[in-house]
CSV table of C-alpha atoms and ligand atoms in Angstrom, one decimal:
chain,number,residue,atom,x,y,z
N,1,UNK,CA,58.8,-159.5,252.7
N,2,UNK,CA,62.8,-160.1,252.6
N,3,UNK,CA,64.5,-156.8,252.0
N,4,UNK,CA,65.8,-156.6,248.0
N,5,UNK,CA,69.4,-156.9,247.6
N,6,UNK,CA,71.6,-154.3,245.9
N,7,UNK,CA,75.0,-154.2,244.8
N,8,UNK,CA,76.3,-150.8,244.8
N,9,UNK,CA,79.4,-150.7,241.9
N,10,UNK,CA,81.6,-147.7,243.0
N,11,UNK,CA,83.8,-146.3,239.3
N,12,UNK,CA,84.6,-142.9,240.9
N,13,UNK,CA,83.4,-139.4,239.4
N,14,UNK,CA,82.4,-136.3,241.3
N,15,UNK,CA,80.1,-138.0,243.5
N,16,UNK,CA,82.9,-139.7,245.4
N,17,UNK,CA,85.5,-136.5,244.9
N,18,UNK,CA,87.0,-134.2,247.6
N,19,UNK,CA,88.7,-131.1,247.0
N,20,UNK,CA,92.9,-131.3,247.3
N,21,UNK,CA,93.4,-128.7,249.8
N,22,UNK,CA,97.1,-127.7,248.4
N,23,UNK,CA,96.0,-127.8,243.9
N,24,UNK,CA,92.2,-127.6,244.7
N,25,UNK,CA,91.6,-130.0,242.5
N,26,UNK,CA,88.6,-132.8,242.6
N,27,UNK,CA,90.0,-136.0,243.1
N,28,UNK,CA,88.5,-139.8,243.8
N,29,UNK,CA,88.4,-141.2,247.4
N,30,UNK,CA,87.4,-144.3,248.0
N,31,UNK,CA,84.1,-145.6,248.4
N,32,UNK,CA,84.6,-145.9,252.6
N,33,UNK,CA,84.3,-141.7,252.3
N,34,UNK,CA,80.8,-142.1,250.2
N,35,UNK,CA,79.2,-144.2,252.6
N,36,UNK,CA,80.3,-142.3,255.6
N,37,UNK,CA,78.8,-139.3,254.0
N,38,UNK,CA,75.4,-141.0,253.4
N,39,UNK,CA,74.1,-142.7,256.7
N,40,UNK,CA,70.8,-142.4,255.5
N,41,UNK,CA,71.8,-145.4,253.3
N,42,UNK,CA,71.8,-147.3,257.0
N,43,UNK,CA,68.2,-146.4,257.0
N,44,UNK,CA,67.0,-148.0,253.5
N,45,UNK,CA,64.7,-151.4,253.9
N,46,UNK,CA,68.0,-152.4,251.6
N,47,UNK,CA,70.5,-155.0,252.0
N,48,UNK,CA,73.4,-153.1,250.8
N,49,UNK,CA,76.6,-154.4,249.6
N,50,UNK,CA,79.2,-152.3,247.6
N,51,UNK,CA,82.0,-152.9,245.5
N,52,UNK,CA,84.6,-150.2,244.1
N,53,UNK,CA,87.2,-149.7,241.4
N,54,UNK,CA,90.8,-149.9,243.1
N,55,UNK,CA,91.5,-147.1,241.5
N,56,UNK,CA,88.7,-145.1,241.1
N,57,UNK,CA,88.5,-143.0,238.1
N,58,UNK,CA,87.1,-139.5,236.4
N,59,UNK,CA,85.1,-141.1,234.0
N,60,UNK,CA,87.2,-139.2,231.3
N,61,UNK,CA,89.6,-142.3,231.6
N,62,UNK,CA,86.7,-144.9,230.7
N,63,UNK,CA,87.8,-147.3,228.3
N,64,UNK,CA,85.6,-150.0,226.7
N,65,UNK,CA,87.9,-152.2,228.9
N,66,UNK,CA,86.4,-150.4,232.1
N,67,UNK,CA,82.6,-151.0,230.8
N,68,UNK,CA,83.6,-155.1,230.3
N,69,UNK,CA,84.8,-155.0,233.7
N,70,UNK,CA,81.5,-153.3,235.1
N,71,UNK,CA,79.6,-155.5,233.1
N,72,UNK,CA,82.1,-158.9,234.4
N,73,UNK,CA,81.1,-158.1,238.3
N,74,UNK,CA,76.8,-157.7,237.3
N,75,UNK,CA,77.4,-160.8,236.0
N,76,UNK,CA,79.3,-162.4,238.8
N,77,UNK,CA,77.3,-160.9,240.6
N,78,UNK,CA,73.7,-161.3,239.3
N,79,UNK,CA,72.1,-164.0,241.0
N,80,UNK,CA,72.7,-163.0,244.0
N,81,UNK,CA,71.4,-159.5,243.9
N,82,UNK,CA,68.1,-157.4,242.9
N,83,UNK,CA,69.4,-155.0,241.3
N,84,UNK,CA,73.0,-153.1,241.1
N,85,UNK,CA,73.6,-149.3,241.6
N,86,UNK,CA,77.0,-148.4,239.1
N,87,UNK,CA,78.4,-145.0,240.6
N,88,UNK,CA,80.3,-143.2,237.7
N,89,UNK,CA,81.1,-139.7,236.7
N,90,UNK,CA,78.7,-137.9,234.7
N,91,UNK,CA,80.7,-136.9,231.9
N,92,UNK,CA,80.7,-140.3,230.2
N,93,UNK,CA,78.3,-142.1,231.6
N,94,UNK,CA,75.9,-142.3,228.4
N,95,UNK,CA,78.7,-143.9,226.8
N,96,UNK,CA,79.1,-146.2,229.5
N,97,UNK,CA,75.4,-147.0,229.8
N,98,UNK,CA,74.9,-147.6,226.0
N,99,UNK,CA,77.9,-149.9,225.9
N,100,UNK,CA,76.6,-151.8,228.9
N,101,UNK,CA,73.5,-152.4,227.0
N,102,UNK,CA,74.9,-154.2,224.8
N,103,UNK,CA,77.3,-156.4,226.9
N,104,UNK,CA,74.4,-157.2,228.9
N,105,UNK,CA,72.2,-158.8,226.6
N,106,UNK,CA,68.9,-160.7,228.5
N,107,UNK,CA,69.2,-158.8,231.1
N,108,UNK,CA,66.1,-159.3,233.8
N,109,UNK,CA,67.5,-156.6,236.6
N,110,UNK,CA,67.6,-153.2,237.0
N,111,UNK,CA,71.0,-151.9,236.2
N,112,UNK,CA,70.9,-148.2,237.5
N,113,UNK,CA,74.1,-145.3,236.9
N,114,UNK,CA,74.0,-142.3,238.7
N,115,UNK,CA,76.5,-139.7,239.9
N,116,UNK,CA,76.5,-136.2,240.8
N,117,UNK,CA,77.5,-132.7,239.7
N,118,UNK,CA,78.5,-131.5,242.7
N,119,UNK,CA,81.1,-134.1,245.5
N,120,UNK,CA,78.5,-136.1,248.1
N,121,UNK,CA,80.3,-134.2,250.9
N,122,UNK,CA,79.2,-130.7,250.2
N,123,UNK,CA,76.3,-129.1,251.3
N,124,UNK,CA,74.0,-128.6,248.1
N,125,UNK,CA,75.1,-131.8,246.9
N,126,UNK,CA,72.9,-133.5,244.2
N,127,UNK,CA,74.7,-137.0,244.6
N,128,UNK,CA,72.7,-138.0,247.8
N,129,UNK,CA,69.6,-137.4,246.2
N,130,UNK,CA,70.4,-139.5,242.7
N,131,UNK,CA,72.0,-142.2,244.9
N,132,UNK,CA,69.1,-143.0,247.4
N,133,UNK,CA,66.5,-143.0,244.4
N,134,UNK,CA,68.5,-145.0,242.1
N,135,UNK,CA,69.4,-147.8,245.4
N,136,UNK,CA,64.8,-147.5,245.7
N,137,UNK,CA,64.7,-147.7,242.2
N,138,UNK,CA,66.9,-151.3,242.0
N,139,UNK,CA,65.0,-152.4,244.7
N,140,UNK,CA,61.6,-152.0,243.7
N,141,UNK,CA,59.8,-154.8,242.7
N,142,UNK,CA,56.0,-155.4,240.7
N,143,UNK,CA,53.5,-157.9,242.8
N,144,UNK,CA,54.6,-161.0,242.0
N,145,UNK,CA,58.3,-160.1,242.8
N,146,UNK,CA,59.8,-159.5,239.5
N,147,UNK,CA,62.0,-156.5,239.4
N,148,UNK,CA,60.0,-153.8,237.6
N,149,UNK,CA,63.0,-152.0,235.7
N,150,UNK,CA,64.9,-155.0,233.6
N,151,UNK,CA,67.5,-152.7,232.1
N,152,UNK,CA,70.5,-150.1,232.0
N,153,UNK,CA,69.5,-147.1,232.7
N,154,UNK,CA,70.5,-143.8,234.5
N,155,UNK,CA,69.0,-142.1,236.7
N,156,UNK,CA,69.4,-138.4,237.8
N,157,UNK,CA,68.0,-135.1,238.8
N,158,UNK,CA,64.4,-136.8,239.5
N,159,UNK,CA,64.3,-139.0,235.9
N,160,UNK,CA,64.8,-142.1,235.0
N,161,UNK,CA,66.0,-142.7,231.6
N,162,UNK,CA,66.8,-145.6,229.2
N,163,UNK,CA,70.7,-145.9,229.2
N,164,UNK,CA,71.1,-146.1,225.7
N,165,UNK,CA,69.1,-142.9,224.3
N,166,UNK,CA,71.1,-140.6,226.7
N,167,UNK,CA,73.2,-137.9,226.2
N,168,UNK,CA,74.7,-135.6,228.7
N,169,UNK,CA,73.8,-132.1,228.2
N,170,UNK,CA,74.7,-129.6,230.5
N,171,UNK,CA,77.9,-129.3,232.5
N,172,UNK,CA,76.4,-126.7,235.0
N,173,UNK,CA,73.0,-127.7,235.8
N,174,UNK,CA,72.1,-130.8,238.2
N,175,UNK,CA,69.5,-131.8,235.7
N,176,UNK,CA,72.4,-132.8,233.4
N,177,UNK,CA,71.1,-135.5,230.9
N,178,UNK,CA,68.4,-135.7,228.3
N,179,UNK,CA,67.0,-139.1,226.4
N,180,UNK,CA,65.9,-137.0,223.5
N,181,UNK,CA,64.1,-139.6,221.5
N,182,UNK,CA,62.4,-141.6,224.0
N,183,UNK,CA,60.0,-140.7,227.3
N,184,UNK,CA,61.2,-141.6,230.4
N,185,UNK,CA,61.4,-144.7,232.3
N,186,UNK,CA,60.1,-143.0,235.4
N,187,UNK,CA,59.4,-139.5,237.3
N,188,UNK,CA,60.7,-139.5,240.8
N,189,UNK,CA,58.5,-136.9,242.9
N,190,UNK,CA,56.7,-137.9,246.0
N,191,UNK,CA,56.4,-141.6,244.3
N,192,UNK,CA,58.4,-142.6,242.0
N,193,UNK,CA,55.7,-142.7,239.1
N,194,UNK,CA,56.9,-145.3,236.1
N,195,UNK,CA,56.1,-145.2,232.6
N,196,UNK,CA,55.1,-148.8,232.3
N,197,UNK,CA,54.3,-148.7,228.8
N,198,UNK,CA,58.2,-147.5,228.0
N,199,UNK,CA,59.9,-150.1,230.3
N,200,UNK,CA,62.2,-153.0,228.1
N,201,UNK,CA,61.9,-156.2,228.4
N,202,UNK,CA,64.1,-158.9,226.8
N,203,UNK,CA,62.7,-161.8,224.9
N,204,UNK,CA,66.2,-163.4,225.3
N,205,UNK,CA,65.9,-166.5,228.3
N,206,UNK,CA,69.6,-165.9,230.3
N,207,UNK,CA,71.9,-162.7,231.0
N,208,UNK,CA,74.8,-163.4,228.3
N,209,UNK,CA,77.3,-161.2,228.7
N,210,UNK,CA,79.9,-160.0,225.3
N,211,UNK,CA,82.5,-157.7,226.1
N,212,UNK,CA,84.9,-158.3,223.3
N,213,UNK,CA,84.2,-154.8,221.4
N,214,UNK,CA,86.1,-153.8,218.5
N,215,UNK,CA,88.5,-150.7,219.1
N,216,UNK,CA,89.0,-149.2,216.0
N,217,UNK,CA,85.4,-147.4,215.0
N,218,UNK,CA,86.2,-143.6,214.5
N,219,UNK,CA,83.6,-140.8,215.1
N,220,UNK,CA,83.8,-137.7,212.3
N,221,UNK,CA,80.9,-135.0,212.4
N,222,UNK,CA,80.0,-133.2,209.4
N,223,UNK,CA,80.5,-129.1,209.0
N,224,UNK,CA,80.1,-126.7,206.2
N,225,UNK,CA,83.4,-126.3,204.3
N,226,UNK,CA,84.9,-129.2,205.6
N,227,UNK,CA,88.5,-130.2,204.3
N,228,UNK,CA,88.2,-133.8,203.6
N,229,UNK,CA,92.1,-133.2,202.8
N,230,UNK,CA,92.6,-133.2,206.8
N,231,UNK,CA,90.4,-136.4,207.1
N,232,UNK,CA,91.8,-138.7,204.5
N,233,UNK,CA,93.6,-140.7,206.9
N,234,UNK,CA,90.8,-141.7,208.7
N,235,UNK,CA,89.3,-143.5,206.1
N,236,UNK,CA,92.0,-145.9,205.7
N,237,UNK,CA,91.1,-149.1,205.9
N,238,UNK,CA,94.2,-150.9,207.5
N,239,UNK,CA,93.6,-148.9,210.9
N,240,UNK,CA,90.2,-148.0,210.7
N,241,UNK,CA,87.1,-150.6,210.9
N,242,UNK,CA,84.2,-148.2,210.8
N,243,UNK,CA,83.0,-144.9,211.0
N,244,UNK,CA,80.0,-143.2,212.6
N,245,UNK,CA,79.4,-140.2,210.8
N,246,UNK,CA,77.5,-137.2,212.4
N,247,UNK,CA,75.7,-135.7,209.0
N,248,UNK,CA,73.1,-132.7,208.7
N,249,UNK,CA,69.6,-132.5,210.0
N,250,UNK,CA,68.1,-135.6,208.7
N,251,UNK,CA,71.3,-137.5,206.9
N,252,UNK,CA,72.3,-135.0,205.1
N,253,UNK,CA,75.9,-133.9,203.2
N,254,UNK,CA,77.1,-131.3,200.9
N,255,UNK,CA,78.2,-132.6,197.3
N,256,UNK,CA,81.6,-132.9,198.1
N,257,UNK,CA,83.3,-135.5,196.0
N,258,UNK,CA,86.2,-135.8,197.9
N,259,UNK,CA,84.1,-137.0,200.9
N,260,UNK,CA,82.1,-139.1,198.2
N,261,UNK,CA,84.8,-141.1,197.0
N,262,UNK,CA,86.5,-141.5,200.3
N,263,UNK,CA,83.3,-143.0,201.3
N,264,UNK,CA,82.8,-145.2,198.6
N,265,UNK,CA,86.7,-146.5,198.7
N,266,UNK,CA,86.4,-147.4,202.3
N,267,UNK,CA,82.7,-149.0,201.7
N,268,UNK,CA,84.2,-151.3,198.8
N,269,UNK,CA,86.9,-152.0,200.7
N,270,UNK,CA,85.0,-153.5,203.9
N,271,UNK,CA,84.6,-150.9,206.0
N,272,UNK,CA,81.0,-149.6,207.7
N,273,UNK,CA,79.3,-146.4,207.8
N,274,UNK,CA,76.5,-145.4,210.0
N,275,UNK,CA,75.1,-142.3,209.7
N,276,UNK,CA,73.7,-140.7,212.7
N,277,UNK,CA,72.3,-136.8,212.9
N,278,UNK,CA,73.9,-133.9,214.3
N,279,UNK,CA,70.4,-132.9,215.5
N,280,UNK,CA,70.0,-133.0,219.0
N,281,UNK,CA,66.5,-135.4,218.5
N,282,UNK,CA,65.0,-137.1,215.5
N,283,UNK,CA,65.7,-139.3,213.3
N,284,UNK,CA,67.9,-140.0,209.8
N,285,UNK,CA,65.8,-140.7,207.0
N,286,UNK,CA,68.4,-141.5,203.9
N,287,UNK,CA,67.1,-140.6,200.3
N,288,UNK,CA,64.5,-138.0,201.7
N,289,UNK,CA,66.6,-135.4,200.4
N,290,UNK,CA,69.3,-135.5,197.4
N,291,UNK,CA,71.9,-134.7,199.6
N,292,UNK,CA,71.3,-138.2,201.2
N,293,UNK,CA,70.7,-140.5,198.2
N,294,UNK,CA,74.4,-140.9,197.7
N,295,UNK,CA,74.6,-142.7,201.0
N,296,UNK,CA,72.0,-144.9,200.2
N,297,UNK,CA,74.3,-146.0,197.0
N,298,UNK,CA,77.2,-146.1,198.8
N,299,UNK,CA,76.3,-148.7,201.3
N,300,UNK,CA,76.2,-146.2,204.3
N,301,UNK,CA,74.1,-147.5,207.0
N,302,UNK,CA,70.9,-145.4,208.0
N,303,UNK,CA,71.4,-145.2,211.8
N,304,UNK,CA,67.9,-143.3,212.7
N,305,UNK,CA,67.4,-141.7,215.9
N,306,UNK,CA,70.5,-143.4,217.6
N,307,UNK,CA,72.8,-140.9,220.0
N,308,UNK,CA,75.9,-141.0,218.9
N,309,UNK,CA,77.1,-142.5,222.4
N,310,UNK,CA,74.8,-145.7,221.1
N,311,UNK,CA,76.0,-145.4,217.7
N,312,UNK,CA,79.8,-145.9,218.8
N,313,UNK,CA,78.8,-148.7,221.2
N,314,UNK,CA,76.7,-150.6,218.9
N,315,UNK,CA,79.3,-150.3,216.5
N,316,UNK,CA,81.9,-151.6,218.2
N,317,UNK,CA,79.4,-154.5,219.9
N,318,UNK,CA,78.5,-155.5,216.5
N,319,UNK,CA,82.2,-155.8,214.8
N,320,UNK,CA,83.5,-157.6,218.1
N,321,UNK,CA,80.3,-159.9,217.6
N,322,UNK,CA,79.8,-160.9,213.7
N,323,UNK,CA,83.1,-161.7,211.6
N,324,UNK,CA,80.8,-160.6,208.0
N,325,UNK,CA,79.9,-157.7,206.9
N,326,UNK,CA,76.9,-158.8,206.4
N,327,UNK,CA,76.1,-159.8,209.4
N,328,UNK,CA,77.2,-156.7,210.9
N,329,UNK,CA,75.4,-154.6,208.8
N,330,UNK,CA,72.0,-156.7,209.3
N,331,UNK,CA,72.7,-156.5,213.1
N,332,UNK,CA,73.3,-152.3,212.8
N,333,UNK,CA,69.8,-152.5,211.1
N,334,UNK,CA,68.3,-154.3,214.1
N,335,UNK,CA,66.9,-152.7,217.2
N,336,UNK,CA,68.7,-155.0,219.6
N,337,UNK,CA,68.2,-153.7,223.4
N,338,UNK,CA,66.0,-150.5,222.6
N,339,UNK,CA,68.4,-148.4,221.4
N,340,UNK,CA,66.6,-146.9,218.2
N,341,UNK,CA,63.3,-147.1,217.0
N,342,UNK,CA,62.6,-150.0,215.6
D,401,LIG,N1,84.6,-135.3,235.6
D,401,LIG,C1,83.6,-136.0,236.3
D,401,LIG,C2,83.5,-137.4,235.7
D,401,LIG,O1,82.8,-137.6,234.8
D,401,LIG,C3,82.3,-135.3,236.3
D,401,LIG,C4,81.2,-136.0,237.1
D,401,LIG,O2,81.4,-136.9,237.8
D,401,LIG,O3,80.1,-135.6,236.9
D,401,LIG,O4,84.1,-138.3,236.2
């Protein structure tokens, strides 16, 4: 058998930082300094290729611009390799990998981030560990040759999650993300053990790539006693195309008319809510409680179990996509690359 072919996509993030030795600080090398540190990557039944960023970046400074230019080389790209390895910093990555979810619609390839919390050249580094699995992972292949993960998804500290239902959680620890609504993708231990029955799979024919997102989608979380006085400028219409609003528990709000009739001006005026939990898992369920049936007759949109890293990406996927609201608000309802339950 022909070894598998995998593009290695180098953003920056820890896993490529040294230390300064006059501020101290962490900053990007270049990609050069990454493979030198890992020649076990030499030893891999893997052709290897890599491409990197210029300028690689702390993923603090991706923009949706950075994700359509990820998302531009896979698909330059995608014919002629197995599967692609995107190194990126941990601290944003679920946002990354939810967005790329939706660029890369009918997707049939493993798209695989990973990082590190600790710089590939020190000694108790996690990064070579996350990067060797994640290069086997895009690699690996079912019996008749088809690549056996056909979607974005991160892998790190030993799991393999869905891209779009994760969420970092700790800054400290090495096992740094969760995918708190939905099992993993695979275990990695002696074998890497998949969970077949969780795996995606597109019913959409060719990889079509859409990377014009709408920008102006703002993010405001609910808490008891908020001022909506402080927050009225965000619901203006003229700068502000929709919201994802972080509620209580299961969708909930207090009885707050201020926030009430901000909602329902920006609603009649065109403009989109979705309402996502503050929970760390589960799932909305408008109207359950009182203090959720206003949504329901305001037109807010019941975004379930999304993370809110989804719920911004979908957001602005769907408003760069459809021109209605309608149509937006029928595609927010949709399950469209396994990002909520459907
Ligand atoms: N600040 C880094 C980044 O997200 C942290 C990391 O790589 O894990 O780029």
């Amino acid at each position: 058998m022909e070894n598998a072919k995998v593009l290695l996509i180098y953003t920056g993030g820890t896993i490529g930082m040294m230390k300064d030795n006059i501020t101290g600080e962490l900053r990007a090398f270049d990609f050069e300094h990454l493979n030198a540190q890992v020649p076990e990557l030499d030893r891999l039944n893997v052709d290897l290729s890599s491409i990197s960023f210029d300028d690689p970046i702390d993923s603090s400074d991706m923009h949706p611009k950075d994700w359509a230019r990820i998302a531009q080389q896979i698909e330059l790209n995608y014919n002629d390799y197995d599967g692609f390895v995107v190194l990126h910093g941990s601290d944003t990555m679920a946002f990354t990998a939810s967005g790329l979810s939706f660029m890369l619609q009918g997707l049939r390839k493993p798209v695989i981030l990973t990082g590190s919390q600790l710089p590939i050249g020190t000694i108790r580094t996690d990064g070579k560990e996350n990067l060797i699995t994640s290069i086997e992972i895009a690699a690996s292949k079912d019996e008749k040759g088809m690549p056996l993960i056909q979607e974005v998804a991160i892998y790190f500290e030993y799991s393999l999650y869905r891209g779009n239902r994760t969420t970092k959680v700790s800054a400290k620890h090495f096992e740094a993300f969760q995918s708190p609504n939905y099992q993993e993708l695979a275990i990695a231990g002696v074998d890497i053990n998949y969970h077949f029955q969780n795996l995606y799979r597109t019913s959409i024919q060719d990889l079509t790539l859409f990377t014009d997102f709408e920008e102006d989608i703002a993010l405001l979380k609910l808490y008891p006693g908020i001022n909506m006085k402080m927050y009225a400028g965000l619901f203006d219409i003229a700068h502000t195309k929709a919201i994802v609003l972080e509620t209580f528990g299961a969708g909930n709000a207090p009885h707050n008319k201020q926030l009430q009739d901000l909602i329902t001006k920006f609603t009649t005026s065109g403009g989109i809510i979705l309402n996502i939990t503050q929970c760390a898992s589960g799932s909305v369920q408008q109207g359950l409680y009182e203090s959720s049936s206003f949504f329901n007759k305001a037109g807010v949109v019941n975004g379930k179990d999304l993370t809110t890293e989804s719920a911004l990406a979908k957001l602005m996927y769907v408003l760069g996509r459809y021109s209605s609201k309608d149509e937006c608000i029928a595609a927010l309802k949709r399950d469209i690359v396994g990002e909520m339950q459907p």
